[in-house]
C-alpha cells in the first residue's frame, strides 16, 4: 500500500519562476518556399490546388501559390508547443494537448519569412488516469512576417507527465487491440469518402454568409489509414526538423530565456546537442529525440502510448485545413480552439464531421462570422479532437 510520500510527483522547482516570462527557441534561417508549401500540404493530405498547382493558382485571384493558413505551425520550432514546454521536469515526457489560433488575414506566400515571439503563459497540475500527476501547461506564440505584419497568434497546451508512471498504468496498452487491418472493400469505401470531400470544393467557391443556415453540415472528410510512412511524412514537413534549418534565438533583456535547454526527457528521448554538430541525426527528433515514439512502437510503449501515433500539431492543422477548404478562397478561418482528446494511432483512420451552430453579422473582427463545431473521430467513434471555430464568409 503506497503512502503519501511514495506517490509519484512532478518536480516543478524549475517551472514556477518561469511563468509569464518571454522565452526563446528556434528561428528558421530561410524564407518559406513554394516547395515548403507543397511539402506541407502533401504531408497534411490537403490537395487544395491553390497550394500546389502552379497553373491553377496563377489563374486564381491570388495570382500564384499561397500557403494554407495552417502553414504557421510548420514554419515554427517545436510543433508550436515550445513555449508550453518550459522548465526542467526530470523523467518527464510530453504530448500535445490542444491549440487555439487567431488569424489576422495576412496570407503567407513563397518568399515570406515568419518570426516568432514566445511566452510561457501558465500551468495547472491534475491527476489523470493516464499518468497520475499531470501538468497542463500553456504557451503563447505571436507570428509576424518580414514586414512586421501580424499573421497569427497561437496558444498551445502541452501535457507533461512522468513517463514511467504512464508506462506502468498502460492505459492505451489495455485499450488498444491489434493494429487494424482493412479489407479491400473497406479501403475502397474510405477512398470514396476522401474523394467526395476533395471534389466538394476544389474550385474554392465560398458559401455566402446569408445562404448558410444553422444546422448545415459540412462534407465529411477522412484521413488514413495512418501508418509509419504517413507519420514520417508529417514529421519531415515541419521545417525545423531538417538539418541546419534554424538558429537559437533569445528575447532581449531576459536573464534566463529557456533556450536550448533540457526539459527532462528520459535517456532514450534526449537530444545530443553537442554531438549533433558532427552527427545531425542526434537532434532531429525522429532518429533520436522526443518524437521517436511516433514511429517506433517499442519507444511509444516506453512513454505510455502503446504503439506508433500521430502528432497533435498535425491534428490542429487538419482542422484548420478542413474548415478553410469549406470556407473557400474568399473565406477565412479567423479563430479556432481545438482540444486534443487522444492521438491517431497506427492503422486507424480519422473522420471529420462538422456542423454550423451559430451566425453573427457583427463580431470583434469587424466581419460576419459563422461558428462551426468540428469533431475528429476514429473508426470506432472514439473522439480525437473537439474543435470550435469562427469563419469569415463573403457577405
Coordinates of C-alpha atoms in Angstrom, one line a residue:
X1 CA 0.0 0.0 0.0
X2 CA 1.6 3.2 -1.1
X3 CA 2.0 6.1 1.4
X4 CA 1.5 9.7 0.6
X5 CA 5.3 10.3 0.4
X6 CA 5.7 7.4 -2.1
X7 CA 3.2 8.8 -4.6
X8 CA 4.7 10.0 -7.8
X9 CA 5.1 13.7 -8.1
X10 CA 6.3 16.2 -10.7
X11 CA 9.3 18.2 -9.7
X12 CA 8.2 21.8 -10.6
X13 CA 11.1 23.6 -9.0
X14 CA 12.4 24.8 -12.4
X15 CA 8.9 25.8 -13.6
X16 CA 7.3 28.2 -11.2
X17 CA 9.7 31.1 -11.7
X18 CA 9.3 31.0 -15.5
X19 CA 5.6 31.6 -15.6
X20 CA 4.6 34.7 -17.5
X21 CA 8.1 35.3 -18.9
X22 CA 9.2 35.5 -22.6
X23 CA 11.1 32.5 -23.8
X24 CA 13.4 31.8 -26.7
X25 CA 13.6 29.0 -29.2
X26 CA 14.4 28.2 -32.8
X27 CA 14.1 30.6 -35.7
X28 CA 14.3 29.3 -39.2
X29 CA 17.1 30.7 -41.3
X30 CA 15.3 30.7 -44.7
X31 CA 12.1 32.2 -46.1
X32 CA 9.2 29.9 -46.9
X33 CA 9.5 28.5 -50.4
X34 CA 6.9 27.1 -52.8
X35 CA 8.4 23.6 -52.2
X36 CA 8.0 24.1 -48.4
X37 CA 4.3 24.8 -49.0
X38 CA 3.9 21.8 -51.4
X39 CA 5.7 19.5 -48.9
X40 CA 3.4 20.7 -46.1
X41 CA 0.0 20.2 -47.9
X42 CA 1.3 16.8 -49.2
X43 CA 2.1 15.7 -45.6
X44 CA -1.3 17.0 -44.4
X45 CA -3.1 15.2 -47.3
X46 CA -4.6 18.5 -48.3
X47 CA -4.8 18.6 -52.1
X48 CA -6.3 22.1 -52.4
X49 CA -4.8 23.1 -55.8
X50 CA -4.3 26.7 -54.6
X51 CA -1.4 25.4 -52.5
X52 CA 0.5 23.2 -55.0
X53 CA -0.8 23.6 -58.6
X54 CA 1.1 26.5 -60.2
X55 CA -1.2 26.8 -63.2
X56 CA -4.4 26.7 -61.1
X57 CA -3.0 29.2 -58.5
X58 CA -1.9 31.7 -61.2
X59 CA -5.4 31.7 -62.7
X60 CA -6.9 32.4 -59.3
X61 CA -7.4 35.8 -57.6
X62 CA -4.2 35.2 -55.7
X63 CA -2.1 35.1 -58.9
X64 CA 0.1 32.3 -57.7
X65 CA 0.6 29.7 -55.0
X66 CA -0.2 30.7 -51.5
X67 CA 0.2 28.8 -48.3
X68 CA -2.7 27.3 -46.3
X69 CA -3.4 29.1 -43.0
X70 CA -2.0 26.0 -41.2
X71 CA 1.5 26.7 -42.5
X72 CA 2.3 28.9 -39.5
X73 CA 2.9 25.9 -37.3
X74 CA 5.2 24.3 -40.0
X75 CA 7.3 27.5 -40.0
X76 CA 7.7 27.4 -36.2
X77 CA 10.1 25.5 -34.0
X78 CA 8.9 22.6 -31.8
X79 CA 5.5 22.0 -33.5
X80 CA 4.2 25.1 -31.8
X81 CA 4.4 23.6 -28.4
X82 CA 7.8 25.0 -27.4
X83 CA 6.6 27.9 -25.2
X84 CA 4.3 25.5 -23.3
X85 CA 7.3 23.1 -22.6
X86 CA 9.3 25.4 -20.3
X87 CA 11.4 24.3 -17.3
X88 CA 13.1 21.0 -16.5
X89 CA 10.9 18.3 -15.1
X90 CA 13.1 15.2 -14.5
X91 CA 11.9 11.9 -16.1
X92 CA 9.1 13.5 -18.0
X93 CA 7.6 13.3 -21.4
X94 CA 5.2 15.5 -23.4
X95 CA 2.2 15.1 -25.6
X96 CA 0.3 17.9 -27.3
X97 CA -3.0 18.8 -25.5
X98 CA -4.5 21.3 -27.8
X99 CA -4.1 24.7 -29.5
X100 CA -6.0 27.9 -30.1
X101 CA -5.4 30.1 -33.1
X102 CA -6.3 33.6 -34.2
X103 CA -5.7 34.5 -37.9
X104 CA -5.4 38.2 -39.0
X105 CA -5.9 38.0 -42.7
X106 CA -2.2 38.1 -43.9
X107 CA -1.5 35.2 -46.3
X108 CA 1.9 33.6 -46.4
X109 CA 3.4 33.4 -49.8
X110 CA 6.7 32.0 -51.2
X111 CA 9.5 34.3 -50.1
X112 CA 7.9 35.3 -46.8
X113 CA 9.6 34.7 -43.6
X114 CA 7.8 34.3 -40.2
X115 CA 9.3 35.4 -36.9
X116 CA 8.0 34.3 -33.5
X117 CA 7.7 35.8 -30.1
X118 CA 7.1 33.3 -27.3
X119 CA 5.9 33.4 -23.7
X120 CA 5.2 30.8 -21.1
X121 CA 1.6 31.6 -20.0
X122 CA 0.6 29.3 -17.1
X123 CA 0.1 25.7 -15.9
X124 CA -2.0 23.5 -13.7
X125 CA -1.4 20.0 -12.3
X126 CA -4.2 17.4 -12.1
X127 CA -4.5 13.7 -11.5
X128 CA -5.1 11.7 -14.7
X129 CA -5.9 8.0 -15.3
X130 CA -3.2 8.1 -18.0
X131 CA -0.2 9.1 -15.8
X132 CA -1.2 10.2 -12.3
X133 CA 0.1 13.8 -11.6
X134 CA 0.0 15.5 -15.0
X135 CA 0.8 19.1 -15.9
X136 CA -1.3 21.0 -18.4
X137 CA 0.9 24.0 -19.4
X138 CA 0.1 26.8 -21.9
X139 CA 2.4 28.9 -24.0
X140 CA 1.8 31.8 -26.5
X141 CA 3.4 32.4 -29.9
X142 CA 2.9 35.5 -32.0
X143 CA 3.8 35.1 -35.7
X144 CA 4.8 38.1 -37.8
X145 CA 6.3 38.3 -41.2
X146 CA 9.3 40.1 -42.5
X147 CA 7.4 43.4 -42.8
X148 CA 6.3 43.2 -39.2
X149 CA 2.7 42.3 -40.2
X150 CA 0.8 40.2 -37.7
X151 CA -0.1 36.8 -39.3
X152 CA -1.4 34.7 -36.5
X153 CA -1.3 34.1 -32.7
X154 CA -1.3 30.6 -31.1
X155 CA -1.9 29.4 -27.6
X156 CA -0.7 25.8 -27.3
X157 CA -1.3 23.3 -24.5
X158 CA 1.3 20.8 -23.6
X159 CA 0.7 17.7 -21.4
X160 CA 3.8 16.8 -19.4
X161 CA 3.8 13.7 -17.3
X162 CA 6.1 11.1 -15.7
X163 CA 6.8 8.6 -18.5
X164 CA 7.5 5.7 -16.1
X165 CA 4.1 6.2 -14.4
X166 CA 2.3 6.2 -17.7
X167 CA 4.1 3.1 -18.8
X168 CA 3.1 1.3 -15.5
X169 CA -0.5 2.3 -15.9
X170 CA -0.6 1.1 -19.5
X171 CA -3.9 2.8 -20.3
X172 CA -3.5 2.5 -24.1
X173 CA -1.9 -0.9 -23.8
X174 CA -5.1 -2.1 -22.1
X175 CA -7.5 -0.3 -24.5
X176 CA -5.9 -1.0 -27.9
X177 CA -6.2 -4.3 -29.7
X178 CA -4.2 -5.3 -32.7
X179 CA -3.4 -2.8 -35.4
X180 CA -6.4 -2.6 -37.6
X181 CA -6.2 -4.4 -40.9
X182 CA -8.5 -3.1 -43.5
X183 CA -10.2 -5.2 -46.3
X184 CA -10.1 -4.1 -49.9
X185 CA -13.8 -3.2 -49.7
X186 CA -13.3 -1.1 -46.6
X187 CA -10.4 0.7 -48.1
X188 CA -12.5 1.4 -51.2
X189 CA -15.2 3.0 -49.0
X190 CA -12.6 5.1 -47.2
X191 CA -11.3 6.3 -50.6
X192 CA -14.9 7.1 -51.7
X193 CA -15.4 9.4 -48.8
X194 CA -12.0 11.0 -49.3
X195 CA -12.6 11.6 -53.0
X196 CA -16.1 13.1 -52.4
X197 CA -14.6 15.6 -49.9
X198 CA -11.8 16.5 -52.4
X199 CA -14.4 17.2 -55.1
X200 CA -16.7 19.1 -52.7
X201 CA -14.9 22.5 -53.2
X202 CA -11.9 22.0 -55.4
X203 CA -12.6 25.3 -57.2
X204 CA -12.6 27.2 -53.9
X205 CA -16.1 28.6 -54.1
X206 CA -17.1 30.3 -50.9
X207 CA -20.6 29.9 -49.5
X208 CA -22.3 33.2 -48.9
X209 CA -22.9 34.2 -45.3
X210 CA -26.6 34.8 -45.9
X211 CA -27.1 31.4 -47.6
X212 CA -25.6 29.4 -44.7
X213 CA -28.0 28.1 -42.1
X214 CA -27.5 27.0 -38.6
X215 CA -27.6 23.2 -38.7
X216 CA -25.9 22.9 -42.1
X217 CA -23.4 20.1 -42.1
X218 CA -20.0 20.3 -43.8
X219 CA -18.9 17.5 -46.1
X220 CA -17.4 14.5 -44.3
X221 CA -13.6 14.1 -44.6
X222 CA -11.4 11.1 -43.9
X223 CA -7.7 10.7 -43.5
X224 CA -5.9 7.3 -43.2
X225 CA -5.3 4.6 -42.6
X226 CA -2.4 6.1 -40.7
X227 CA 1.0 4.4 -41.0
X228 CA 4.6 4.7 -40.1
X229 CA 5.1 6.2 -43.6
X230 CA 2.4 8.8 -43.1
X231 CA 3.7 9.8 -39.6
X232 CA 7.2 10.2 -41.0
X233 CA 5.9 12.3 -43.9
X234 CA 4.1 14.5 -41.5
X235 CA 7.2 14.9 -39.3
X236 CA 9.5 15.8 -42.1
X237 CA 7.2 18.6 -43.3
X238 CA 7.9 20.6 -40.1
X239 CA 10.9 22.5 -41.4
X240 CA 12.8 22.7 -38.1
X241 CA 13.4 19.0 -38.3
X242 CA 15.6 19.4 -41.4
X243 CA 19.3 19.5 -40.6
X244 CA 20.6 23.0 -40.1
X245 CA 17.4 24.9 -40.8
X246 CA 17.2 27.0 -37.6
X247 CA 19.2 29.1 -35.2
X248 CA 18.6 29.5 -31.4
X249 CA 17.3 33.0 -30.5
X250 CA 16.6 34.6 -27.2
X251 CA 14.3 37.6 -26.3
X252 CA 16.5 40.6 -25.4
X253 CA 16.8 41.5 -21.7
X254 CA 15.6 38.2 -20.3
X255 CA 18.1 36.7 -17.8
X256 CA 17.1 33.1 -18.3
X257 CA 15.2 32.8 -21.6
X258 CA 15.0 29.0 -21.7
X259 CA 16.9 28.5 -25.0
X260 CA 18.3 25.1 -26.0
X261 CA 17.7 23.6 -22.5
X262 CA 16.8 20.0 -21.4
X263 CA 13.1 19.7 -20.4
X264 CA 13.9 16.4 -18.5
X265 CA 13.4 13.8 -21.2
X266 CA 14.4 10.2 -20.4
X267 CA 17.7 8.9 -21.8
X268 CA 16.2 7.4 -24.9
X269 CA 14.4 10.6 -25.8
X270 CA 17.0 13.3 -25.3
X271 CA 18.8 15.4 -27.9
X272 CA 22.6 15.3 -28.0
X273 CA 23.1 19.0 -29.0
X274 CA 26.9 18.8 -28.7
X275 CA 27.5 15.7 -30.9
X276 CA 24.8 16.8 -33.3
X277 CA 27.4 19.3 -34.6
X278 CA 29.1 16.3 -36.1
X279 CA 26.1 13.9 -36.5
X280 CA 22.9 16.0 -37.0
X281 CA 20.7 12.9 -36.6
X282 CA 21.3 13.3 -32.9
X283 CA 19.0 16.2 -32.6
X284 CA 16.5 15.8 -35.4
X285 CA 14.0 14.3 -33.1
X286 CA 13.0 11.2 -35.1
X287 CA 16.2 9.2 -35.2
X288 CA 16.9 10.3 -31.7
X289 CA 14.9 12.7 -29.5
X290 CA 11.4 13.1 -28.0
X291 CA 9.5 12.3 -31.3
X292 CA 11.0 8.9 -31.9
X293 CA 8.0 7.2 -30.2
X294 CA 5.8 8.4 -33.1
X295 CA 7.3 5.9 -35.5
X296 CA 8.6 3.2 -33.1
X297 CA 6.1 1.1 -31.2
X298 CA 8.7 0.0 -28.6
X299 CA 9.6 3.6 -27.9
X300 CA 6.0 4.6 -27.8
X301 CA 5.3 1.9 -25.1
X302 CA 8.1 3.4 -23.0
X303 CA 6.2 6.7 -22.7
X304 CA 2.7 5.1 -22.3
X305 CA 1.5 5.3 -25.9
X306 CA 1.4 1.6 -26.8
X307 CA 2.1 2.0 -30.5
X308 CA 3.2 4.4 -33.1
X309 CA 1.0 7.5 -33.1
X310 CA 0.4 10.9 -34.8
X311 CA 1.2 14.4 -33.9
X312 CA -1.0 16.9 -32.1
X313 CA 0.1 19.8 -34.2
X314 CA -0.9 17.8 -37.3
X315 CA -4.4 17.3 -35.9
X316 CA -4.7 21.0 -35.4
X317 CA -3.5 21.7 -38.9
X318 CA -6.1 19.1 -40.2
X319 CA -8.8 21.1 -38.5
X320 CA -7.7 24.4 -40.0
X321 CA -7.3 23.0 -43.5
X322 CA -10.7 21.3 -43.4
X323 CA -12.5 24.4 -42.3
X324 CA -10.6 26.6 -44.8
X325 CA -11.5 24.3 -47.7
X326 CA -15.2 24.7 -46.9
X327 CA -14.8 28.5 -46.5
X328 CA -13.3 28.8 -49.9
X329 CA -10.9 31.3 -51.5
X330 CA -13.0 34.3 -50.3
X331 CA -13.4 33.0 -46.8
X332 CA -11.0 32.5 -43.9
X333 CA -10.7 30.8 -40.5
X334 CA -10.5 33.6 -38.0
X335 CA -10.4 31.7 -34.8
X336 CA -10.3 28.0 -33.7
X337 CA -9.9 26.2 -30.5
X338 CA -9.1 22.5 -30.7
X339 CA -8.9 20.2 -27.7
X340 CA -6.9 17.0 -28.3
X341 CA -8.5 14.0 -26.6
X342 CA -6.3 11.2 -28.0
X343 CA -3.8 10.5 -30.8
X344 CA -4.3 9.0 -34.2
X345 CA -2.7 5.5 -33.8
X346 CA -1.1 3.4 -36.5
X347 CA -3.7 1.6 -38.5
X348 CA -6.6 3.9 -37.6
X349 CA -8.5 6.3 -39.8
X350 CA -9.7 9.7 -38.8
X351 CA -13.1 11.1 -39.8
X352 CA -14.1 14.8 -39.8
X353 CA -17.7 15.8 -39.1
X354 CA -18.8 19.4 -38.6
X355 CA -22.0 21.5 -38.2
X356 CA -22.8 25.2 -38.3
X357 CA -24.0 26.1 -34.9
X358 CA -24.2 29.9 -34.9
X359 CA -24.1 33.0 -37.2
X360 CA -23.2 36.6 -36.2
X361 CA -23.4 39.6 -38.5
X362 CA -21.2 41.6 -36.1
X363 CA -18.1 40.4 -34.4
X364 CA -14.9 41.6 -32.8
X365 CA -13.2 41.0 -36.1
X366 CA -15.4 43.6 -37.8
X367 CA -16.8 41.0 -40.2
X368 CA -19.7 38.5 -40.2
X369 CA -18.8 35.1 -38.7
X370 CA -20.1 31.6 -38.9
X371 CA -19.4 29.3 -35.9
X372 CA -18.7 25.7 -36.6
X373 CA -18.3 22.8 -34.3
X374 CA -16.0 20.0 -35.6
X375 CA -15.1 16.6 -34.2
X376 CA -12.4 14.2 -35.3
X377 CA -13.2 10.6 -34.5
X378 CA -11.6 7.2 -35.3
X379 CA -13.3 4.2 -37.0
X380 CA -14.7 3.1 -33.6
X381 CA -16.2 6.5 -32.8
X382 CA -13.5 7.5 -30.3
X383 CA -13.1 11.2 -30.1
X384 CA -9.6 12.5 -31.1
X385 CA -10.3 16.3 -31.3
X386 CA -13.2 18.6 -30.3
X387 CA -12.9 21.9 -32.1
X388 CA -14.9 25.1 -32.2
X389 CA -14.1 27.7 -34.9
X390 CA -15.3 31.0 -36.3
X391 CA -15.1 31.5 -40.0
X392 CA -15.4 34.6 -42.1
X393 CA -17.5 34.2 -45.3
X394 CA -18.3 36.7 -48.0
X395 CA -21.4 38.7 -47.2

